[in-house]
CSV table of C-alpha atoms and ligand atoms in Angstrom, one decimal:
chain,number,residue,atom,x,y,z
V,32,MET,CA,-0.4,-23.5,-7.4
V,33,LYS,CA,-1.1,-19.7,-7.7
V,34,VAL,CA,-2.9,-17.1,-5.7
V,35,ALA,CA,-4.5,-14.4,-7.9
V,36,LYS,CA,-5.7,-11.1,-6.4
V,37,PHE,CA,-7.9,-8.8,-8.3
V,38,GLY,CA,-8.0,-5.1,-7.4
V,39,GLY,CA,-10.9,-2.7,-7.4
V,40,SER,CA,-10.5,-1.6,-11.1
V,41,SER,CA,-10.7,-5.3,-12.1
V,42,LEU,CA,-14.1,-5.6,-10.4
V,43,ALA,CA,-15.5,-2.2,-11.1
V,44,ASP,CA,-18.5,-3.5,-13.1
V,45,ALA,CA,-20.0,-6.6,-14.6
V,46,ASN,CA,-17.8,-6.4,-17.7
V,47,GLN,CA,-14.7,-6.4,-15.5
V,48,PHE,CA,-16.0,-9.4,-13.5
V,49,LYS,CA,-16.3,-11.2,-16.8
V,50,LYS,CA,-12.7,-10.5,-17.6
V,51,VAL,CA,-11.8,-11.9,-14.2
V,52,GLY,CA,-13.9,-15.0,-14.9
V,53,ASP,CA,-11.9,-15.5,-18.2
V,54,ILE,CA,-8.6,-15.1,-16.4
V,55,VAL,CA,-9.5,-17.6,-13.7
V,56,LYS,CA,-10.7,-20.1,-16.3
V,57,ALA,CA,-7.6,-19.8,-18.4
V,58,ASP,CA,-5.2,-21.3,-15.8
V,59,LYS,CA,-6.1,-24.3,-13.7
V,60,ASN,CA,-3.3,-23.4,-11.2
V,61,ARG,CA,-5.2,-20.3,-10.0
V,62,LYS,CA,-6.7,-22.0,-6.9
V,63,PHE,CA,-7.0,-19.0,-4.5
V,64,ILE,CA,-8.7,-15.9,-5.7
V,65,VAL,CA,-8.6,-12.8,-3.5
V,66,VAL,CA,-10.8,-9.8,-4.3
V,67,SER,CA,-11.1,-6.1,-3.6
V,68,ALA,CA,-14.3,-4.1,-3.5
V,69,PRO,CA,-15.5,-2.7,-6.8
V,70,GLY,CA,-13.4,0.4,-7.7
V,71,LYS,CA,-14.0,3.4,-9.9
V,72,ARG,CA,-15.6,2.8,-13.3
V,73,HIS,CA,-14.3,6.2,-14.5
V,74,ASP,CA,-12.5,9.2,-13.1
V,75,LEU,CA,-15.5,10.9,-11.6
V,76,ASP,CA,-16.9,7.7,-10.0
V,77,TYR,CA,-16.7,6.6,-6.4
V,78,LYS,CA,-14.9,3.5,-5.0
V,79,MET,CA,-17.3,1.2,-3.2
V,80,THR,CA,-15.2,1.4,-0.1
V,81,ASP,CA,-15.5,5.2,0.0
V,82,LEU,CA,-19.3,4.9,-0.4
V,83,LEU,CA,-19.4,2.4,2.5
V,84,ILE,CA,-17.3,4.7,4.7
V,85,ASN,CA,-19.7,7.5,3.9
V,86,LEU,CA,-22.6,5.2,4.9
V,87,ALA,CA,-20.9,4.1,8.1
V,88,GLU,CA,-20.1,7.7,9.2
V,89,ALA,CA,-23.6,8.9,8.4
V,90,TYR,CA,-25.1,5.9,10.3
V,91,ILE,CA,-22.9,6.4,13.4
V,92,ASN,CA,-23.6,10.2,13.5
V,93,ASP,CA,-27.3,9.6,13.1
V,94,ASP,CA,-27.2,11.5,9.8
V,95,LYS,CA,-29.2,10.7,6.7
V,96,TYR,CA,-27.6,7.6,5.3
V,97,LYS,CA,-30.3,6.3,3.0
V,98,SER,CA,-29.0,7.8,-0.2
V,99,TYR,CA,-25.6,6.1,0.3
V,100,TYR,CA,-27.4,2.8,1.0
V,101,ILE,CA,-29.4,3.1,-2.2
V,102,THR,CA,-26.3,4.0,-4.3
V,103,ILE,CA,-24.4,1.0,-2.9
V,104,MET,CA,-27.3,-1.4,-3.4
V,105,ASP,CA,-28.0,-0.1,-6.9
V,106,ARG,CA,-24.4,-0.7,-7.9
V,107,PHE,CA,-24.4,-4.3,-6.6
V,108,SER,CA,-27.8,-5.0,-8.1
V,109,LYS,CA,-26.6,-3.8,-11.5
V,110,ILE,CA,-23.5,-6.1,-11.4
V,111,ILE,CA,-25.6,-9.1,-10.2
V,112,GLU,CA,-28.2,-8.5,-12.9
V,113,GLU,CA,-25.7,-8.1,-15.7
V,114,LEU,CA,-23.7,-11.2,-14.7
V,115,GLY,CA,-26.9,-13.2,-14.5
V,116,VAL,CA,-26.1,-14.7,-11.0
V,117,PRO,CA,-28.9,-15.5,-8.6
V,118,THR,CA,-30.5,-12.4,-7.0
V,119,THR,CA,-30.3,-14.2,-3.6
V,120,ILE,CA,-26.8,-12.7,-3.5
V,121,LEU,CA,-28.3,-9.2,-3.3
V,122,THR,CA,-30.5,-10.4,-0.4
V,123,GLU,CA,-27.3,-11.7,1.3
V,124,ILE,CA,-25.7,-8.3,0.9
V,125,GLU,CA,-28.8,-6.5,2.3
V,126,GLU,CA,-28.8,-8.9,5.2
V,127,LEU,CA,-25.1,-8.3,5.9
V,128,ILE,CA,-25.7,-4.5,6.1
V,129,GLN,CA,-28.8,-5.0,8.2
V,130,SER,CA,-27.0,-7.2,10.7
V,131,ILE,CA,-24.2,-4.5,11.2
V,132,MET,CA,-27.0,-2.0,12.0
V,133,LYS,CA,-28.7,-4.4,14.4
V,134,ASP,CA,-25.5,-5.6,16.3
V,135,ASP,CA,-24.4,-3.6,19.2
V,136,LEU,CA,-20.8,-2.9,18.1
V,137,SER,CA,-18.2,-0.3,19.0
V,138,ASN,CA,-18.0,2.6,16.5
V,139,GLU,CA,-14.6,1.3,15.3
V,140,THR,CA,-16.0,-2.2,14.6
V,141,THR,CA,-19.1,-0.8,13.0
V,142,ILE,CA,-17.0,1.3,10.6
V,143,ASP,CA,-14.7,-1.6,9.8
V,144,SER,CA,-17.7,-3.9,9.3
V,145,PHE,CA,-19.3,-1.5,6.8
V,146,LYS,CA,-15.9,-1.1,5.0
V,147,ALA,CA,-15.6,-4.9,4.6
V,148,VAL,CA,-19.0,-5.2,2.9
V,149,GLY,CA,-17.3,-4.2,-0.4
V,150,GLU,CA,-14.8,-7.1,-0.5
V,151,ASP,CA,-17.2,-9.5,1.1
V,152,SER,CA,-19.9,-8.8,-1.6
V,153,SER,CA,-17.3,-9.0,-4.5
V,154,ALA,CA,-16.3,-12.5,-3.3
V,155,ARG,CA,-19.9,-13.7,-3.0
V,156,ILE,CA,-20.7,-12.3,-6.5
V,157,LEU,CA,-17.5,-13.7,-8.1
V,158,SER,CA,-17.9,-17.2,-6.7
V,159,ALA,CA,-21.5,-17.3,-7.9
V,160,TYR,CA,-20.4,-16.1,-11.4
V,161,LEU,CA,-17.6,-18.6,-11.6
V,162,GLN,CA,-20.1,-21.3,-10.8
V,163,THR,CA,-22.2,-20.2,-13.8
V,164,LEU,CA,-19.1,-20.7,-15.9
V,165,GLY,CA,-19.0,-24.3,-14.7
V,166,ILE,CA,-16.1,-23.7,-12.3
V,167,GLN,CA,-16.2,-25.3,-8.8
V,168,ALA,CA,-15.8,-22.1,-6.8
V,169,THR,CA,-16.6,-21.5,-3.1
V,170,TYR,CA,-16.9,-18.2,-1.2
V,171,LYS,CA,-14.6,-18.4,1.8
V,172,ASN,CA,-15.0,-15.9,4.7
V,173,PRO,CA,-11.6,-14.7,6.1
V,174,LYS,CA,-12.6,-16.1,9.5
V,175,ASP,CA,-12.9,-19.6,8.0
V,176,ALA,CA,-9.8,-19.1,6.0
V,177,GLY,CA,-7.9,-18.4,9.3
V,178,ILE,CA,-7.0,-14.7,8.9
V,179,ILE,CA,-6.7,-13.7,12.5
V,180,LEU,CA,-5.6,-10.1,13.1
V,181,LYS,CA,-4.6,-7.8,15.9
V,182,ASN,CA,-5.8,-4.2,15.9
V,183,ASP,CA,-3.4,-1.4,15.2
V,184,PRO,CA,-4.1,2.3,14.7
V,185,PHE,CA,-2.2,2.2,11.4
V,186,GLY,CA,-4.2,-0.9,10.1
V,187,ALA,CA,-4.6,-4.4,11.5
V,188,GLN,CA,-1.6,-6.8,11.6
V,189,LEU,CA,-1.6,-10.6,11.2
V,190,GLU,CA,-1.3,-12.9,14.2
V,191,GLU,CA,1.7,-15.0,13.1
V,192,ASP,CA,0.0,-18.3,14.2
V,193,SER,CA,-2.6,-17.7,11.5
V,194,TYR,CA,-0.4,-19.4,8.9
V,195,GLU,CA,-0.9,-22.9,10.2
V,196,LYS,CA,-4.7,-22.7,9.6
V,197,ILE,CA,-4.2,-21.0,6.3
V,198,TYR,CA,-1.9,-23.8,5.1
V,199,GLN,CA,-4.9,-26.2,5.5
V,200,LEU,CA,-6.8,-24.4,2.8
V,201,LYS,CA,-4.7,-26.3,0.3
V,202,ASN,CA,-6.7,-29.4,1.1
V,203,GLU,CA,-10.0,-27.9,0.1
V,204,GLU,CA,-11.7,-28.8,-3.2
V,205,GLY,CA,-12.0,-26.5,-6.1
V,206,ILE,CA,-11.3,-22.7,-6.2
V,207,LEU,CA,-11.7,-20.6,-3.1
V,208,VAL,CA,-12.8,-17.0,-3.5
V,209,ILE,CA,-11.7,-15.0,-0.4
V,210,PRO,CA,-12.5,-11.3,0.3
V,211,GLY,CA,-9.5,-9.2,0.8
V,212,PHE,CA,-8.9,-6.3,3.2
V,213,PHE,CA,-10.3,-7.7,6.5
V,214,GLY,CA,-10.0,-10.5,9.1
V,215,TYR,CA,-11.1,-11.1,12.7
V,216,THR,CA,-9.5,-10.6,16.0
V,217,LYS,CA,-9.1,-13.5,18.4
V,218,GLU,CA,-12.2,-12.1,20.2
V,219,GLY,CA,-14.1,-12.4,17.0
V,220,HIS,CA,-14.4,-8.7,16.0
V,221,LEU,CA,-14.0,-7.8,12.4
V,222,THR,CA,-11.1,-5.5,11.6
V,223,THR,CA,-9.5,-4.1,8.4
V,224,PHE,CA,-6.0,-3.6,7.1
V,225,SER,CA,-5.0,-0.1,6.0
V,226,ARG,CA,-6.5,1.2,2.7
V,227,GLY,CA,-5.6,-0.8,-0.3
V,228,GLY,CA,-5.1,-3.8,2.1
V,229,SER,CA,-6.5,-6.5,-0.2
V,230,ASP,CA,-3.0,-6.9,-1.5
V,231,ILE,CA,-2.0,-7.8,2.0
V,232,THR,CA,-4.6,-10.5,2.2
V,233,GLY,CA,-3.4,-11.9,-1.1
V,234,ALA,CA,0.2,-12.0,0.1
V,235,ILE,CA,-0.8,-13.7,3.4
V,236,ILE,CA,-2.8,-16.4,1.6
V,237,ALA,CA,0.1,-16.9,-0.8
V,238,ALA,CA,2.6,-17.2,2.0
V,239,GLY,CA,0.2,-19.4,4.1
V,240,VAL,CA,-0.4,-21.9,1.3
V,241,LYS,CA,3.2,-21.6,0.1
V,242,ALA,CA,2.1,-20.7,-3.4
V,243,ASP,CA,4.4,-20.9,-6.4
V,244,LEU,CA,3.3,-17.5,-7.5
V,245,TYR,CA,1.2,-14.6,-6.2
V,246,GLU,CA,-0.4,-12.8,-9.2
V,247,ASN,CA,-1.6,-9.3,-8.4
V,248,PHE,CA,-4.0,-8.1,-11.1
V,249,THR,CA,-4.5,-4.4,-11.5
V,250,ASP,CA,-5.0,-2.0,-14.4
V,251,VAL,CA,-1.5,-1.4,-15.7
V,252,ASP,CA,0.7,-3.6,-17.9
V,253,ALA,CA,3.7,-3.3,-15.6
V,254,VAL,CA,5.3,-1.3,-12.8
V,255,TYR,CA,6.9,1.7,-14.5
V,256,SER,CA,10.4,3.0,-13.8
V,257,VAL,CA,9.0,6.5,-13.0
V,258,ASN,CA,5.4,7.7,-12.5
V,259,PRO,CA,3.9,7.7,-16.0
V,260,SER,CA,2.0,10.9,-15.2
V,261,ILE,CA,5.3,12.7,-15.1
V,262,ILE,CA,7.1,10.9,-17.9
V,263,SER,CA,4.7,9.4,-20.4
V,264,ASN,CA,6.0,6.2,-22.1
V,265,SER,CA,8.4,5.6,-19.2
V,266,LYS,CA,10.2,2.3,-19.2
V,267,GLU,CA,8.4,-0.8,-17.9
V,268,ILE,CA,10.2,-2.8,-15.3
V,269,GLU,CA,10.5,-6.5,-16.1
V,270,VAL,CA,11.8,-7.7,-12.8
V,271,LEU,CA,12.7,-6.1,-9.4
V,272,THR,CA,13.5,-7.4,-6.0
V,273,TYR,CA,11.4,-7.1,-2.8
V,274,GLN,CA,13.9,-4.6,-1.5
V,275,GLU,CA,13.7,-2.4,-4.6
V,276,MET,CA,9.9,-2.5,-4.6
V,277,ARG,CA,9.9,-1.6,-0.8
V,278,GLU,CA,12.1,1.4,-1.5
V,279,LEU,CA,10.0,2.5,-4.4
V,280,SER,CA,6.7,2.0,-2.7
V,281,TYR,CA,8.0,4.0,0.3
V,282,ALA,CA,8.3,7.0,-1.9
V,283,GLY,CA,5.0,6.8,-3.7
V,284,PHE,CA,4.9,3.8,-6.1
V,285,SER,CA,1.4,2.7,-5.2
V,286,VAL,CA,0.9,-0.2,-7.5
V,287,PHE,CA,1.5,-2.7,-4.7
V,288,HIS,CA,0.8,-2.2,-1.0
V,289,ASP,CA,4.1,-1.9,0.8
V,290,GLU,CA,2.9,-4.0,3.7
V,291,ALA,CA,2.1,-6.8,1.3
V,292,LEU,CA,5.7,-7.3,0.5
V,293,TYR,CA,6.6,-8.8,3.9
V,294,PRO,CA,4.5,-12.0,3.8
V,295,ALA,CA,5.6,-12.7,0.2
V,296,PHE,CA,9.3,-11.9,1.1
V,297,LYS,CA,9.1,-14.1,4.2
V,298,GLU,CA,8.3,-17.2,2.2
V,299,LYS,CA,10.1,-16.0,-0.9
V,300,ILE,CA,6.9,-16.2,-3.0
V,301,PRO,CA,7.5,-14.4,-6.3
V,302,VAL,CA,4.9,-11.8,-7.1
V,303,CYS,CA,3.7,-10.9,-10.6
V,304,ILE,CA,1.9,-7.6,-11.2
V,305,LYS,CA,-0.4,-8.1,-14.1
V,306,ASN,CA,-3.1,-6.3,-16.1
V,307,THR,CA,-6.7,-7.6,-16.0
V,308,ASN,CA,-7.4,-5.6,-19.2
V,309,ASN,CA,-4.4,-7.1,-21.0
V,310,PRO,CA,-3.6,-10.4,-19.3
V,311,SER,CA,-1.3,-11.5,-22.1
V,312,ALA,CA,1.3,-8.8,-21.2
V,313,ASP,CA,4.1,-10.2,-19.1
V,314,GLY,CA,3.8,-7.8,-16.3
V,315,THR,CA,6.4,-7.1,-13.7
V,316,MET,CA,8.0,-9.8,-11.5
V,317,ILE,CA,9.0,-9.0,-7.9
V,318,VAL,CA,11.5,-11.6,-6.6
V,319,ALA,CA,14.0,-12.2,-3.8
V,320,ASN,CA,17.1,-11.9,-5.9
V,321,ARG,CA,17.8,-11.0,-9.5
V,322,LYS,CA,20.8,-11.8,-11.6
V,323,PRO,CA,23.2,-9.0,-12.4
V,324,ASP,CA,22.5,-9.5,-16.1
V,325,THR,CA,19.0,-8.1,-15.5
V,326,TYR,CA,20.5,-4.8,-14.3
V,327,ASN,CA,20.3,-2.3,-17.0
V,328,ASP,CA,23.4,-0.3,-18.0
V,329,ASN,CA,23.0,2.3,-15.4
V,330,CYS,CA,22.0,-0.1,-12.6
V,331,VAL,CA,18.9,2.0,-11.7
V,332,VAL,CA,15.5,0.2,-11.7
V,333,GLY,CA,13.2,3.1,-10.8
V,334,ILE,CA,12.9,6.6,-9.5
V,335,ALA,CA,10.2,7.5,-7.1
V,336,VAL,CA,9.2,10.7,-5.4
V,337,ASP,CA,6.9,11.6,-2.5
V,338,ALA,CA,5.9,15.0,-1.2
V,339,GLY,CA,4.5,15.9,2.2
V,340,PHE,CA,7.6,16.0,4.4
V,341,LYS,CA,9.1,18.7,6.7
V,342,SER,CA,12.5,18.7,8.4
V,343,ILE,CA,13.4,19.8,11.9
V,344,TYR,CA,16.9,21.3,11.8
V,345,VAL,CA,18.9,21.5,15.0
V,346,SER,CA,22.4,22.8,15.4
V,347,LYS,CA,24.6,23.1,18.5
V,348,PHE,CA,28.3,23.7,18.6
V,349,LEU,CA,30.2,20.5,19.7
V,350,MET,CA,27.1,18.3,19.3
V,351,ASN,CA,29.4,15.5,18.2
V,352,ARG,CA,31.0,15.4,21.6
V,353,GLU,CA,27.8,15.6,23.7
V,354,ILE,CA,26.9,12.2,24.9
V,355,GLY,CA,23.1,11.6,24.9
V,356,PHE,CA,22.2,14.5,22.6
V,357,GLY,CA,20.5,12.3,20.0
V,358,ARG,CA,18.7,10.2,22.6
V,359,LYS,CA,17.3,13.4,24.3
V,360,LEU,CA,16.2,14.8,20.9
V,361,PHE,CA,14.4,11.7,20.0
V,362,GLU,CA,12.9,11.4,23.4
V,363,ILE,CA,11.3,14.8,22.9
V,364,LEU,CA,9.8,13.6,19.6
V,365,GLU,CA,8.6,10.4,21.3
V,366,ASP,CA,7.0,12.4,24.1
V,367,GLU,CA,5.2,14.5,21.5
V,368,ASP,CA,4.1,11.5,19.6
V,369,VAL,CA,6.0,12.4,16.5
V,370,SER,CA,7.3,9.5,14.4
V,371,PHE,CA,10.4,10.3,12.3
V,372,GLU,CA,11.6,9.0,8.9
V,373,HIS,CA,15.2,9.9,8.5
V,374,ALA,CA,17.9,11.8,10.5
V,375,PRO,CA,20.9,12.8,8.4
V,376,SER,CA,23.5,14.5,10.6
V,377,GLY,CA,26.6,16.6,10.4
V,378,ILE,CA,29.3,17.5,13.1
V,379,ASP,CA,27.3,20.1,14.8
V,380,ASP,CA,23.9,19.6,13.4
V,381,ILE,CA,21.2,17.1,12.7
V,382,SER,CA,18.0,17.2,10.5
V,383,VAL,CA,15.1,15.1,11.4
V,384,ILE,CA,12.7,14.4,8.5
V,385,VAL,CA,9.1,13.8,9.4
V,386,ARG,CA,5.9,13.4,7.5
V,387,ASP,CA,3.7,16.5,7.6
V,388,GLU,CA,0.9,14.7,9.4
V,389,GLN,CA,3.3,13.8,12.2
V,390,LEU,CA,4.1,17.4,13.0
V,391,PRO,CA,1.0,19.5,12.5
V,392,VAL,CA,1.6,23.3,12.5
V,393,ASP,CA,0.2,23.7,16.1
V,394,LYS,CA,2.8,21.2,17.4
V,395,GLU,CA,5.8,22.8,15.7
V,396,GLN,CA,6.3,25.6,18.2
V,397,ILE,CA,6.0,23.2,21.2
V,398,VAL,CA,8.7,20.9,19.7
V,399,ILE,CA,11.0,23.9,18.8
V,400,ASP,CA,10.6,25.4,22.4
V,401,ARG,CA,11.4,22.0,24.0
V,402,ILE,CA,14.5,21.5,21.9
V,403,TYR,CA,15.8,25.0,22.8
V,404,ASN,CA,15.0,24.7,26.5
V,405,GLU,CA,15.9,21.1,27.2
V,406,LEU,CA,18.9,20.7,24.8
V,407,HIS,CA,20.1,24.3,24.8
V,408,ALA,CA,20.5,24.1,21.0
V,409,ASP,CA,21.9,27.1,19.1
V,410,THR,CA,19.4,27.0,16.2
V,411,VAL,CA,16.2,25.1,15.8
V,412,SER,CA,14.1,25.6,12.6
V,413,ILE,CA,11.6,23.9,10.5
V,414,SER,CA,11.7,23.6,6.7
V,415,ARG,CA,8.4,22.8,5.0
V,416,ASN,CA,7.2,21.6,1.6
V,417,LEU,CA,9.9,18.9,1.3
V,418,ALA,CA,9.8,16.0,-1.2
V,419,LEU,CA,12.0,12.9,-1.1
V,420,VAL,CA,13.3,11.6,-4.4
V,421,MET,CA,14.5,8.0,-4.3
V,422,VAL,CA,16.8,6.6,-7.0
V,423,VAL,CA,16.6,2.8,-6.6
V,424,GLY,CA,18.5,-0.2,-7.9
V,425,GLU,CA,20.3,-3.3,-6.6
V,426,GLY,CA,22.9,-2.8,-9.3
V,427,MET,CA,24.1,0.5,-7.6
V,428,LYS,CA,25.9,-1.6,-5.0
V,429,GLU,CA,29.6,-1.0,-5.4
V,430,SER,CA,29.0,0.8,-8.7
V,431,ILE,CA,31.1,4.0,-9.0
V,432,GLY,CA,29.7,7.3,-10.1
V,433,MET,CA,26.0,6.8,-9.3
V,434,ALA,CA,25.7,9.8,-7.0
V,435,GLN,CA,27.6,11.9,-9.4
V,436,THR,CA,25.2,11.1,-12.2
V,437,ALA,CA,22.3,11.9,-10.0
V,438,THR,CA,23.6,15.1,-8.5
V,439,ASN,CA,24.8,16.3,-12.0
V,440,ALA,CA,21.2,15.7,-13.3
V,441,LEU,CA,19.7,17.6,-10.3
V,442,GLY,CA,22.2,20.4,-10.8
V,443,ASP,CA,21.3,20.7,-14.5
V,444,ALA,CA,17.6,20.8,-13.4
V,445,LYS,CA,18.5,23.7,-11.1
V,446,VAL,CA,17.0,21.9,-8.2
V,447,ASN,CA,18.6,22.6,-4.8
V,448,LEU,CA,19.4,19.6,-2.7
V,449,GLU,CA,18.4,20.0,0.9
V,450,MET,CA,19.5,16.6,2.0
V,451,ILE,CA,21.3,13.6,0.6
V,452,ASN,CA,21.1,10.1,2.2
V,453,GLN,CA,22.4,6.8,1.1
V,454,GLY,CA,21.8,3.7,3.2
V,455,SER,CA,24.7,1.4,3.6
V,456,SER,CA,22.9,-1.3,1.6
V,457,GLU,CA,23.5,1.0,-1.4
V,458,VAL,CA,20.2,0.0,-2.9
V,459,SER,CA,18.9,3.5,-2.9
V,460,MET,CA,20.0,7.2,-2.8
V,461,MET,CA,17.6,9.7,-1.4
V,462,PHE,CA,17.5,13.4,-2.1
V,463,GLY,CA,15.4,15.9,-0.2
V,464,ILE,CA,14.2,18.8,-2.4
V,465,LYS,CA,11.5,21.4,-2.3
V,466,SER,CA,8.2,20.1,-3.6
V,467,ASN,CA,8.0,22.6,-6.4
V,468,GLY,CA,11.0,21.0,-8.0
V,469,ILE,CA,9.6,17.6,-8.4
V,470,HIS,CA,8.7,17.6,-12.1
V,471,ARG,CA,12.1,19.1,-13.1
V,472,ALA,CA,14.0,16.7,-10.9
V,473,ILE,CA,12.3,13.6,-12.2
V,474,LYS,CA,12.6,14.7,-15.8
V,475,PHE,CA,16.4,15.3,-15.5
V,476,LEU,CA,17.0,12.1,-13.5
V,477,TYR,CA,15.1,10.0,-15.9
V,478,ARG,CA,17.0,11.5,-18.8
V,479,ALA,CA,20.3,10.8,-17.0
V,480,PHE,CA,19.6,7.2,-16.0
V,481,PHE,CA,17.2,5.9,-18.7
V,482,GLU,CA,17.6,7.7,-21.9
I,17,LIG,N1,-11.3,-1.7,-0.9
I,17,LIG,C1,-10.2,-1.3,0.0
I,17,LIG,C2,-9.8,0.1,-0.4
I,17,LIG,O1,-10.3,0.8,-1.3
I,17,LIG,C3,-9.1,-2.3,0.0
I,17,LIG,C4,-8.5,-2.6,-1.4
I,17,LIG,O2,-9.1,-2.3,-2.4
I,17,LIG,O3,-7.4,-3.2,-1.4
I,17,LIG,O4,-8.9,0.6,0.3
């Protein structure tokens, strides 16, 4: 039994809905279908979720929201008309939006409720369309599916006891079409995952019903070994492990939401990334373990890069002997509400790498002053415009010369290394470089590991 999730590009217009209908029809094992909101139809288009966020914000701020409302309803109306499904669905969507406006909800719940309209409507439309194809399909609201969430500033998180109820979905007749991206708190308030979170819903359903496979349909044939916008024709990845995917998505591989890996990993459900526009392509499998014979010659599966970091450099003579120095440093960051990513250290110095948004420019001086005053550091400075390059592959474990190949390539690219970090799992090597060196670094690394 399979769970199939379709992303926004797979549901961008009526034609895409039809492709989804064909895919569902083609395999009887596809019992649970999870959907995103309609995505962009072309580069200059808007995602439905963005339009809904605009509508929500205008509504809350008492601004003119009618034009957003009309654009949203026009788009749904066109999809419904072209698919030939009952127009009562459009009335249901209208009523859904009206009810959010009538209810006396907190601003947060109002915004989340508007955001959820995209996925909710996709699920209603798709189940009605599948019925016109003679498939027994039912729309299932996440509340009835058992998706109970707790609020979190970074996006809702699942209440672990949800899984028992989700497991019961197996006993239901026919195909269930479930909207992704949202659920309900124990108190009954609607709440959403972070952006792109329909992947998380799909993974939760797959883990909950203990599916044989979680298929994640998107608009690419596979996960590529490097960003194809930097290296065109970059190698497609056939299979990678959860950990490799986690490391790659950390540094910018956005094809699968990184939070969606955990539920799949927990139950060891294999994930297959597939293309709605080319469903016969094999896609990329994400699995718990892969056999060494699937490692390519150089052991590296992918190279990712993410910009938008800065580093806080702190040096103090005899830092290595000062008990509690690290704790006090991290306490200052905790006090100032700064979350850190990595902290490579030397004998007398340490660099703390943070994402730019964690340390806005107006907070920099406060942090620098506190480190000087409270820790009596010799030097404290901030280096900006950092990017992290990750070279990832399970095959690198105990493989000799990997760092040498990477650093030679970066040297040939004339890219200065500000930081090098290799976790003891040896699944990835991380290099901190200036953002303006990204393209050169990736080109030379790709050449060294894949060509
Ligand atoms: N529609 C939501 C978004 O655009 C969630 C998703 O597509 O997965 O973020």
